[in-house]
């Protein structure tokens, strides 16, 4: 069936992700990890022949995901009820394909589970990272375009739409975005960074739409910091400090501490250099990036979205119906995070090794092959972020 072919292309399935979440949290005795479920939308009433029910329903009932991750730009949606028909790209505002999925997630049947996992309302959608995409092509195929966000967000006010990468067009290299800024092309008085500026402006008045910074921040802050400043400035101007969330995409950039330190130090300049498009912060209407805003972006906003009430003594205004003790914090004496034992690798149960496809259980695990090749090269892991760093001479 087409769904199994789609899942075979995942680096990590939702079942594997949840298995690690449950093991780490049990071992630590505190809420250390959350886990996405995977979005594979389809028509109402679709029954997958392998899972014997809708795949989202199977995940809810068996995995209890903390939120959802999906790719409208990928061929992972069923457009009809034929189990052998090819999957296709989809839109967030497709009433025949996406809306039945939202209805399932918000079903009264799962109300108790949503109280215990309030992040189940979070629809996290990959948008952007399509450097060579034709920006003049048919907008009915969204790719990184934000055109399908506003209608879906207005129709489903009880869901939160977290737009990963903030729709940034370039993938891992911000030269396209710098070209946008230097072109002098403005949209509502600010530099028109293709897709991202459109996203922030068109979703500005939608309180359940959030801008996520994974890859977008990491790729711009050390290459073209003026681009980074425009993106953060526009995010603050149109969304405000309560609707921007941090993401590290650390699988591509190494340990995330360098990104955290970079955001703590970053400021939107009062005057942009000519190499960054020129202009001033006040001219563009960008608020200052305050310490309060940084704290919210780095964690407090996500804590609120996932129902984590107590973060180092700070209440995050989690949903009132969140009654999961792990998420609330403090109700069962498990305030804060507990360290994971240093001998954690020896504590990995056989069941988890099977789920994660350790070499002794399979010959097809991609991560095991990558690790073997890395060790064979004689290199040692580092936390260094390699790449170009701009400097003035």
Short mmCIF file of N, CA and C in Angstrom, two decimals, residues 4 19 38 66 68 83 138 143 149 170 175 195-196 206 224 237 242 253 335 340 344-345 365 378 382:
data_model
loop_
_atom_site.label_atom_id
_atom_site.label_comp_id
_atom_site.label_asym_id
_atom_site.label_seq_id
_atom_site.Cartn_x
_atom_site.Cartn_y
_atom_site.Cartn_z
N UNK A 4 2.58 2.61 3.33
CA UNK A 4 3.80 1.95 3.78
C UNK A 4 4.99 2.39 2.96
N UNK A 19 8.59 5.93 20.91
CA UNK A 19 9.26 4.91 21.73
C UNK A 19 10.43 5.52 22.51
N UNK A 38 2.78 11.90 12.81
CA UNK A 38 3.00 12.26 11.40
C UNK A 38 1.66 12.43 10.69
N UNK A 66 2.36 14.13 21.04
CA UNK A 66 2.25 15.43 21.70
C UNK A 66 1.91 16.54 20.73
N UNK A 68 1.76 17.30 15.97
CA UNK A 68 1.76 16.69 14.65
C UNK A 68 2.74 17.41 13.73
N UNK A 83 -6.82 2.35 -1.90
CA UNK A 83 -5.57 2.15 -1.15
C UNK A 83 -4.34 2.08 -2.04
N UNK A 138 2.27 28.01 -10.51
CA UNK A 138 0.88 27.88 -10.05
C UNK A 138 0.84 27.83 -8.53
N UNK A 143 4.05 24.26 -2.03
CA UNK A 143 5.47 24.18 -1.72
C UNK A 143 5.73 25.01 -0.46
N UNK A 149 -2.60 28.84 4.37
CA UNK A 149 -2.62 28.94 5.82
C UNK A 149 -3.84 29.72 6.35
N UNK A 170 14.95 30.02 0.64
CA UNK A 170 16.23 29.32 0.46
C UNK A 170 16.38 28.16 1.42
N UNK A 175 21.38 33.26 0.44
CA UNK A 175 21.71 34.21 -0.61
C UNK A 175 20.46 34.70 -1.33
N UNK A 195 8.03 34.66 0.23
CA UNK A 195 7.23 33.73 1.01
C UNK A 195 7.17 34.10 2.49
N UNK A 196 8.32 34.44 3.11
CA UNK A 196 8.32 34.72 4.55
C UNK A 196 7.56 36.00 4.87
N UNK A 206 -4.09 36.40 12.80
CA UNK A 206 -4.58 35.06 13.15
C UNK A 206 -3.85 34.57 14.39
N UNK A 224 24.31 36.02 6.72
CA UNK A 224 23.82 37.35 6.38
C UNK A 224 22.96 37.85 7.54
N UNK A 237 7.00 42.50 14.33
CA UNK A 237 6.07 43.54 13.88
C UNK A 237 4.69 42.97 13.59
N UNK A 242 4.77 36.85 21.20
CA UNK A 242 4.09 35.67 21.73
C UNK A 242 3.84 34.60 20.68
N UNK A 253 22.62 20.90 12.12
CA UNK A 253 23.56 21.94 12.57
C UNK A 253 24.37 21.55 13.80
N UNK A 335 9.05 18.55 39.92
CA UNK A 335 9.27 19.89 39.37
C UNK A 335 10.56 19.91 38.57
N UNK A 340 19.26 12.55 33.00
CA UNK A 340 19.23 11.18 32.49
C UNK A 340 20.49 10.48 32.97
N UNK A 344 23.00 5.57 30.25
CA UNK A 344 21.70 5.36 29.60
C UNK A 344 21.78 4.34 28.47
N UNK A 345 22.92 4.30 27.77
CA UNK A 345 23.00 3.38 26.63
C UNK A 345 22.86 1.93 27.08
N UNK A 365 19.28 0.07 8.60
CA UNK A 365 19.15 1.29 9.37
C UNK A 365 20.12 2.35 8.84
N UNK A 378 37.79 8.27 10.94
CA UNK A 378 38.77 8.66 11.95
C UNK A 378 38.47 9.97 12.63
N UNK A 382 32.23 16.93 17.07
CA UNK A 382 32.46 18.25 17.65
C UNK A 382 31.15 19.01 17.63
#
